[in-house]
Amino acid sequence: MPFSDLPPTALRAYTPELVDPRDFDEFWAVTLAESRAVTGEIRLQRIEGEITQLVVEDLTFPGFEGEPIRAWVTRPLGGVGPLPTVIEYVGYGGGRGLPFERIQWAAAGFVHILMDTRGQGGNWGTGGDTPDPHGSGPATHGVMTRGIESPGTYYYRRLFTDAVRLVDAARTLDFVDADRVAVAGASQGGAITLAVAGLVPDLIAVMPDVPFLCDFRRSATLTPSDPFTELRTYLSVHRDLVAQTFTTLSYFDGVAFAKRASAPGLFSVAFMDDIVLPSTVYAAFNHYASAKQIVEYEFNGHEAGQAYQWRRQVAWLRQILAE
């Protein structure tokens, strides 16, 4: 597969001037305040099974409008807490899977919390356990156009709120060091990571890999592969809703959240990525408002660095913690 986008020199300089909605900050402040005002129970249940040298727990916490969201918590057995914590978000179409699938962060000495993704979990992996109980107007397959009629009804308003509320919930757990919480994720998980970075002011680190949902206009018009093709399909039918659709999307663009980030960030990008164009990753990276680094994978597609990137994340995060 050849390079999917601009040449590397142009990529590194790509900093589009995207205009945020005037009420962007108010919209998100009200959204989060409304969900935080709804009481909900935080529950942990120990999972006994294949893993015996780590503690694995099933977490239920209140997300958007207090709706119950599931997550896996994995942590060192007998660890002296509270411990630094990595909250991870999942890629498009996936769910949290089975409780023993992602244990490397806990094996490295961290508390790891993997959030389930409401209404997803049916496209790859081993499934999810959290429904999205909200209806939608006309939409294509997937979730890219679900509720896209307005920012208030758009699917990602609920998902991003879930992600912030997980940070809130994690900080109440006695084995979590509330002052040392990092967020991470790849693709859609990277998009959620950027959203949390822009909405939570006191994280210790942010690790978005090949983040999705950035620079929407460029992504929708130039990306050859799903899921951005969902937007093109929708707009090819709803020809009169182009302006309205991109207005909605402007409240969820990773670039807008990157501008508001305050924690150090470690990004990754893949130059042969035809699912998330590398220029759109650089759009967020170049606007990122805090200290930042990016790792380039010249000959990779959307899989990017995988285990190589995780090894870099561990070393980078340990350095931050040591400082």
CSV table of C-alpha atoms in Angstrom, one decimal:
chain,number,residue,atom,x,y,z
A,1,MET,CA,0.0,0.0,0.0
A,2,PRO,CA,1.4,3.4,-0.9
A,3,PHE,CA,1.4,6.6,1.2
A,4,SER,CA,-2.3,7.5,1.7
A,5,ASP,CA,-2.0,11.2,2.0
A,6,LEU,CA,0.4,14.2,1.8
A,7,PRO,CA,4.2,13.6,1.7
A,8,PRO,CA,5.8,13.5,5.2
A,9,THR,CA,7.1,17.1,5.1
A,10,ALA,CA,3.7,18.5,4.3
A,11,LEU,CA,2.0,16.2,6.9
A,12,ARG,CA,4.2,17.6,9.7
A,13,ALA,CA,3.3,21.1,8.8
A,14,TYR,CA,-0.5,20.5,8.3
A,15,THR,CA,-2.3,22.8,10.7
A,16,PRO,CA,-5.8,23.6,9.4
A,17,GLU,CA,-7.6,26.6,10.7
A,18,LEU,CA,-10.8,25.0,11.9
A,19,VAL,CA,-13.4,27.2,13.5
A,20,ASP,CA,-14.9,25.9,16.7
A,21,PRO,CA,-18.6,26.6,17.5
A,22,ARG,CA,-19.0,29.7,19.7
A,23,ASP,CA,-20.8,27.7,22.3
A,24,PHE,CA,-18.5,24.7,22.2
A,25,ASP,CA,-17.3,25.0,25.8
A,26,GLU,CA,-20.7,25.8,27.1
A,27,PHE,CA,-22.2,22.8,25.3
A,28,TRP,CA,-19.8,20.5,26.9
A,29,ALA,CA,-19.9,22.1,30.3
A,30,VAL,CA,-23.7,21.7,30.4
A,31,THR,CA,-23.6,18.2,29.0
A,32,LEU,CA,-21.2,17.0,31.7
A,33,ALA,CA,-22.9,18.9,34.5
A,34,GLU,CA,-26.3,17.3,33.6
A,35,SER,CA,-24.8,13.8,33.6
A,36,ARG,CA,-22.9,14.4,36.8
A,37,ALA,CA,-26.1,15.6,38.5
A,38,VAL,CA,-27.7,12.2,38.0
A,39,THR,CA,-26.9,9.8,40.8
A,40,GLY,CA,-25.7,6.3,39.8
A,41,GLU,CA,-24.1,3.4,41.5
A,42,ILE,CA,-20.5,2.4,41.0
A,43,ARG,CA,-20.2,-1.4,41.4
A,44,LEU,CA,-17.1,-3.7,41.3
A,45,GLN,CA,-17.4,-7.5,41.1
A,46,ARG,CA,-14.3,-9.8,41.2
A,47,ILE,CA,-13.9,-12.1,38.3
A,48,GLU,CA,-12.6,-15.5,39.1
A,49,GLY,CA,-11.3,-17.6,36.2
A,50,GLU,CA,-8.2,-18.0,34.1
A,51,ILE,CA,-6.2,-15.1,35.5
A,52,THR,CA,-4.8,-15.9,38.9
A,53,GLN,CA,-1.9,-13.5,39.2
A,54,LEU,CA,-3.8,-10.3,38.7
A,55,VAL,CA,-7.0,-8.9,40.1
A,56,VAL,CA,-9.7,-8.7,37.5
A,57,GLU,CA,-13.0,-6.9,38.2
A,58,ASP,CA,-16.2,-6.1,36.4
A,59,LEU,CA,-17.0,-2.4,36.9
A,60,THR,CA,-20.3,-0.7,36.3
A,61,PHE,CA,-20.4,3.1,36.5
A,62,PRO,CA,-22.9,5.9,35.6
A,63,GLY,CA,-22.3,7.4,32.2
A,64,PHE,CA,-24.3,9.7,30.1
A,65,GLU,CA,-27.5,10.6,32.0
A,66,GLY,CA,-26.5,8.1,34.7
A,67,GLU,CA,-26.9,5.2,32.3
A,68,PRO,CA,-24.9,2.1,33.4
A,69,ILE,CA,-21.7,1.5,31.5
A,70,ARG,CA,-19.5,-1.5,31.9
A,71,ALA,CA,-15.7,-1.7,32.1
A,72,TRP,CA,-13.0,-4.2,33.0
A,73,VAL,CA,-10.6,-3.3,35.8
A,74,THR,CA,-7.3,-5.2,35.9
A,75,ARG,CA,-4.6,-4.5,38.5
A,76,PRO,CA,-1.6,-6.1,40.2
A,77,LEU,CA,-2.4,-8.8,42.7
A,78,GLY,CA,-1.4,-7.6,46.1
A,79,GLY,CA,-0.3,-4.2,44.7
A,80,VAL,CA,0.3,-1.5,47.3
A,81,GLY,CA,-2.1,1.3,46.3
A,82,PRO,CA,-3.2,3.7,45.3
A,83,LEU,CA,-1.5,3.1,41.9
A,84,PRO,CA,-1.1,5.1,38.7
A,85,THR,CA,-4.0,4.2,36.3
A,86,VAL,CA,-4.4,3.9,32.6
A,87,ILE,CA,-8.0,4.2,31.3
A,88,GLU,CA,-8.3,2.8,27.8
A,89,TYR,CA,-11.0,3.3,25.1
A,90,VAL,CA,-11.9,0.9,22.3
A,91,GLY,CA,-11.8,1.2,18.5
A,92,TYR,CA,-14.8,1.5,16.2
A,93,GLY,CA,-17.2,-1.4,16.3
A,94,GLY,CA,-15.5,-3.2,19.2
A,95,GLY,CA,-16.4,-3.8,22.8
A,96,ARG,CA,-14.5,-4.5,26.0
A,97,GLY,CA,-14.3,-8.2,25.0
A,98,LEU,CA,-13.5,-10.9,27.6
A,99,PRO,CA,-11.9,-10.1,30.9
A,100,PHE,CA,-8.5,-11.7,30.3
A,101,GLU,CA,-7.7,-10.1,26.9
A,102,ARG,CA,-5.9,-6.9,27.9
A,103,ILE,CA,-3.6,-7.6,30.8
A,104,GLN,CA,-0.3,-6.0,29.9
A,105,TRP,CA,-0.8,-2.6,31.6
A,106,ALA,CA,-1.6,-4.4,34.9
A,107,ALA,CA,1.3,-6.8,34.4
A,108,ALA,CA,3.5,-3.6,34.0
A,109,GLY,CA,2.3,-2.4,37.5
A,110,PHE,CA,-0.6,-0.1,36.6
A,111,VAL,CA,-4.3,-0.2,37.3
A,112,HIS,CA,-5.9,-0.7,33.9
A,113,ILE,CA,-9.6,0.2,33.2
A,114,LEU,CA,-11.0,-0.7,29.8
A,115,MET,CA,-14.3,1.0,29.0
A,116,ASP,CA,-17.0,-0.8,27.1
A,117,THR,CA,-18.5,1.1,24.1
A,118,ARG,CA,-22.2,1.7,24.3
A,119,GLY,CA,-24.1,0.2,21.4
A,120,GLN,CA,-21.0,-1.3,19.8
A,121,GLY,CA,-19.1,-4.6,20.2
A,122,GLY,CA,-20.6,-6.4,17.2
A,123,ASN,CA,-18.0,-5.8,14.4
A,124,TRP,CA,-14.8,-7.4,15.7
A,125,GLY,CA,-13.2,-8.9,18.8
A,126,THR,CA,-15.2,-10.8,21.4
A,127,GLY,CA,-18.1,-8.4,22.0
A,128,GLY,CA,-19.4,-5.9,24.4
A,129,ASP,CA,-22.0,-5.7,27.2
A,130,THR,CA,-23.4,-2.1,27.1
A,131,PRO,CA,-26.5,-1.0,25.2
A,132,ASP,CA,-27.2,2.4,23.8
A,133,PRO,CA,-30.8,2.9,24.8
A,134,HIS,CA,-31.3,6.0,22.6
A,135,GLY,CA,-33.2,6.1,19.3
A,136,SER,CA,-32.2,7.9,16.2
A,137,GLY,CA,-33.5,9.5,13.0
A,138,PRO,CA,-32.5,8.1,9.6
A,139,ALA,CA,-28.9,6.8,9.8
A,140,THR,CA,-26.5,4.7,7.9
A,141,HIS,CA,-25.0,1.4,9.3
A,142,GLY,CA,-22.6,2.0,12.1
A,143,VAL,CA,-22.8,4.9,14.5
A,144,MET,CA,-21.2,7.8,12.5
A,145,THR,CA,-24.6,9.2,11.6
A,146,ARG,CA,-26.7,8.1,14.6
A,147,GLY,CA,-28.5,11.1,15.9
A,148,ILE,CA,-26.5,13.5,13.7
A,149,GLU,CA,-29.5,15.8,13.3
A,150,SER,CA,-28.1,17.9,16.1
A,151,PRO,CA,-25.2,18.0,18.6
A,152,GLY,CA,-27.6,17.2,21.5
A,153,THR,CA,-28.8,13.9,19.9
A,154,TYR,CA,-25.5,12.8,18.3
A,155,TYR,CA,-24.1,9.4,19.4
A,156,TYR,CA,-20.7,10.7,20.3
A,157,ARG,CA,-22.1,13.1,22.8
A,158,ARG,CA,-23.2,10.1,24.8
A,159,LEU,CA,-20.0,8.2,24.3
A,160,PHE,CA,-17.6,11.1,25.1
A,161,THR,CA,-19.6,11.8,28.2
A,162,ASP,CA,-19.3,8.1,29.3
A,163,ALA,CA,-15.6,8.4,28.9
A,164,VAL,CA,-15.3,11.5,31.1
A,165,ARG,CA,-17.6,9.9,33.7
A,166,LEU,CA,-15.3,6.9,33.8
A,167,VAL,CA,-12.5,9.2,34.9
A,168,ASP,CA,-14.8,10.5,37.6
A,169,ALA,CA,-15.7,7.0,38.7
A,170,ALA,CA,-12.1,5.7,38.6
A,171,ARG,CA,-11.0,8.5,40.9
A,172,THR,CA,-13.3,7.2,43.7
A,173,LEU,CA,-11.7,3.8,43.8
A,174,ASP,CA,-9.4,3.3,46.7
A,175,PHE,CA,-6.7,1.5,44.6
A,176,VAL,CA,-6.5,4.4,42.0
A,177,ASP,CA,-4.2,7.3,42.5
A,178,ALA,CA,-6.6,10.1,41.5
A,179,ASP,CA,-3.7,12.4,40.7
A,180,ARG,CA,-2.0,9.9,38.3
A,181,VAL,CA,-4.7,9.0,35.8
A,182,ALA,CA,-3.7,8.7,32.1
A,183,VAL,CA,-6.0,8.0,29.1
A,184,ALA,CA,-5.2,5.9,26.0
A,185,GLY,CA,-6.8,4.4,22.9
A,186,ALA,CA,-6.4,3.7,19.2
A,187,SER,CA,-8.6,4.9,16.3
A,188,GLN,CA,-12.0,5.6,17.8
A,189,GLY,CA,-10.3,5.0,21.2
A,190,GLY,CA,-7.8,7.7,20.2
A,191,ALA,CA,-10.7,10.1,19.4
A,192,ILE,CA,-12.3,9.4,22.8
A,193,THR,CA,-8.8,10.0,24.4
A,194,LEU,CA,-8.6,13.4,22.7
A,195,ALA,CA,-12.1,14.3,23.9
A,196,VAL,CA,-11.3,13.4,27.5
A,197,ALA,CA,-8.0,15.3,27.2
A,198,GLY,CA,-9.9,18.4,26.2
A,199,LEU,CA,-12.7,18.0,28.8
A,200,VAL,CA,-10.7,16.8,31.9
A,201,PRO,CA,-8.2,19.4,33.0
A,202,ASP,CA,-6.0,17.4,35.4
A,203,LEU,CA,-4.9,14.2,33.7
A,204,ILE,CA,-1.2,13.1,34.0
A,205,ALA,CA,-0.9,11.9,30.4
A,206,VAL,CA,-2.8,11.3,27.1
A,207,MET,CA,-1.9,8.6,24.6
A,208,PRO,CA,-3.9,8.7,21.3
A,209,ASP,CA,-2.9,6.3,18.6
A,210,VAL,CA,-4.0,7.0,15.0
A,211,PRO,CA,-7.0,9.0,16.4
A,212,PHE,CA,-10.2,8.9,14.5
A,213,LEU,CA,-12.8,11.8,14.2
A,214,CYS,CA,-10.4,14.6,13.5
A,215,ASP,CA,-10.7,17.3,10.8
A,216,PHE,CA,-14.1,16.0,9.7
A,217,ARG,CA,-14.5,17.8,6.4
A,218,ARG,CA,-11.1,16.6,5.1
A,219,SER,CA,-11.8,13.1,6.5
A,220,ALA,CA,-15.2,12.8,5.0
A,221,THR,CA,-14.2,14.0,1.5
A,222,LEU,CA,-10.8,12.2,1.1
A,223,THR,CA,-10.8,9.0,3.2
A,224,PRO,CA,-11.4,6.0,0.9
A,225,SER,CA,-12.4,3.5,3.6
A,226,ASP,CA,-15.0,3.0,6.3
A,227,PRO,CA,-16.1,4.4,8.7
A,228,PHE,CA,-15.9,7.9,7.1
A,229,THR,CA,-17.7,6.6,4.1
A,230,GLU,CA,-20.8,6.3,6.3
A,231,LEU,CA,-20.9,10.1,6.2
A,232,ARG,CA,-20.5,10.3,2.5
A,233,THR,CA,-23.3,7.7,2.0
A,234,TYR,CA,-25.6,9.6,4.4
A,235,LEU,CA,-25.0,13.0,2.7
A,236,SER,CA,-25.4,11.5,-0.8
A,237,VAL,CA,-29.0,10.7,0.3
A,238,HIS,CA,-29.6,13.8,2.5
A,239,ARG,CA,-28.3,16.3,0.0
A,240,ASP,CA,-29.9,19.2,1.9
A,241,LEU,CA,-28.3,18.5,5.2
A,242,VAL,CA,-24.6,19.0,4.4
A,243,ALA,CA,-24.2,22.3,6.4
A,244,GLN,CA,-26.3,21.0,9.3
A,245,THR,CA,-24.3,17.8,9.5
A,246,PHE,CA,-20.9,19.5,9.6
A,247,THR,CA,-22.2,21.9,12.2
A,248,THR,CA,-23.1,18.9,14.4
A,249,LEU,CA,-19.7,17.3,13.8
A,250,SER,CA,-17.8,20.5,14.8
A,251,TYR,CA,-18.8,19.8,18.4
A,252,PHE,CA,-17.0,16.5,18.3
A,253,ASP,CA,-13.8,17.2,16.3
A,254,GLY,CA,-10.6,15.9,17.9
A,255,VAL,CA,-8.9,19.1,16.8
A,256,ALA,CA,-11.2,21.2,19.0
A,257,PHE,CA,-10.5,19.0,22.0
A,258,ALA,CA,-6.7,19.0,21.2
A,259,LYS,CA,-6.7,22.8,21.5
A,260,ARG,CA,-8.0,22.5,25.0
A,261,ALA,CA,-5.7,19.7,26.3
A,262,SER,CA,-3.5,20.4,29.3
A,263,ALA,CA,-1.7,17.0,29.9
A,264,PRO,CA,1.4,15.9,27.9
A,265,GLY,CA,0.5,13.8,24.9
A,266,LEU,CA,2.1,10.9,23.1
A,267,PHE,CA,0.6,10.4,19.6
A,268,SER,CA,1.1,7.8,16.9
A,269,VAL,CA,0.5,8.1,13.1
A,270,ALA,CA,0.8,5.7,10.2
A,271,PHE,CA,1.7,7.0,6.8
A,272,MET,CA,-0.1,4.3,4.9
A,273,ASP,CA,-3.3,4.6,6.9
A,274,ASP,CA,-6.4,4.7,4.6
A,275,ILE,CA,-8.9,4.6,7.5
A,276,VAL,CA,-7.6,7.6,9.4
A,277,LEU,CA,-5.7,9.8,7.1
A,278,PRO,CA,-2.3,10.9,8.6
A,279,SER,CA,-3.0,14.5,7.8
A,280,THR,CA,-6.0,14.4,10.1
A,281,VAL,CA,-3.9,13.0,12.9
A,282,TYR,CA,-1.4,15.9,12.4
A,283,ALA,CA,-4.3,18.3,12.4
A,284,ALA,CA,-4.9,17.3,16.0
A,285,PHE,CA,-1.3,16.9,17.0
A,286,ASN,CA,-0.2,20.3,15.6
A,287,HIS,CA,-3.1,22.0,17.5
A,288,TYR,CA,-2.4,20.0,20.7
A,289,ALA,CA,-2.1,22.6,23.5
A,290,SER,CA,0.3,20.8,25.8
A,291,ALA,CA,3.7,19.1,25.6
A,292,LYS,CA,3.6,16.5,22.9
A,293,GLN,CA,5.5,13.9,20.9
A,294,ILE,CA,4.4,11.8,17.9
A,295,VAL,CA,5.7,8.5,16.7
A,296,GLU,CA,5.6,7.9,12.9
A,297,TYR,CA,5.1,4.5,11.4
A,298,GLU,CA,6.2,5.0,7.8
A,299,PHE,CA,5.2,1.6,6.4
A,300,ASN,CA,2.1,0.8,8.4
A,301,GLY,CA,-1.6,1.2,7.8
A,302,HIS,CA,-4.2,1.7,10.5
A,303,GLU,CA,-2.7,-1.0,12.7
A,304,ALA,CA,0.2,1.5,13.3
A,305,GLY,CA,2.7,0.5,16.0
A,306,GLN,CA,0.7,-2.0,18.1
A,307,ALA,CA,3.1,-3.6,20.6
A,308,TYR,CA,5.9,-1.4,19.5
A,309,GLN,CA,3.9,1.7,20.4
A,310,TRP,CA,2.7,0.2,23.7
A,311,ARG,CA,6.3,-0.4,24.7
A,312,ARG,CA,7.0,3.3,23.9
A,313,GLN,CA,4.0,4.3,26.0
A,314,VAL,CA,5.1,2.4,29.0
A,315,ALA,CA,8.6,4.0,28.9
A,316,TRP,CA,7.2,7.4,28.3
A,317,LEU,CA,4.6,7.2,31.1
A,318,ARG,CA,7.1,5.9,33.6
A,319,GLN,CA,9.3,8.8,32.8
A,320,ILE,CA,6.4,11.2,33.4
A,321,LEU,CA,5.6,9.5,36.7
A,322,ALA,CA,9.2,9.7,37.8
A,323,GLU,CA,9.3,13.4,37.2
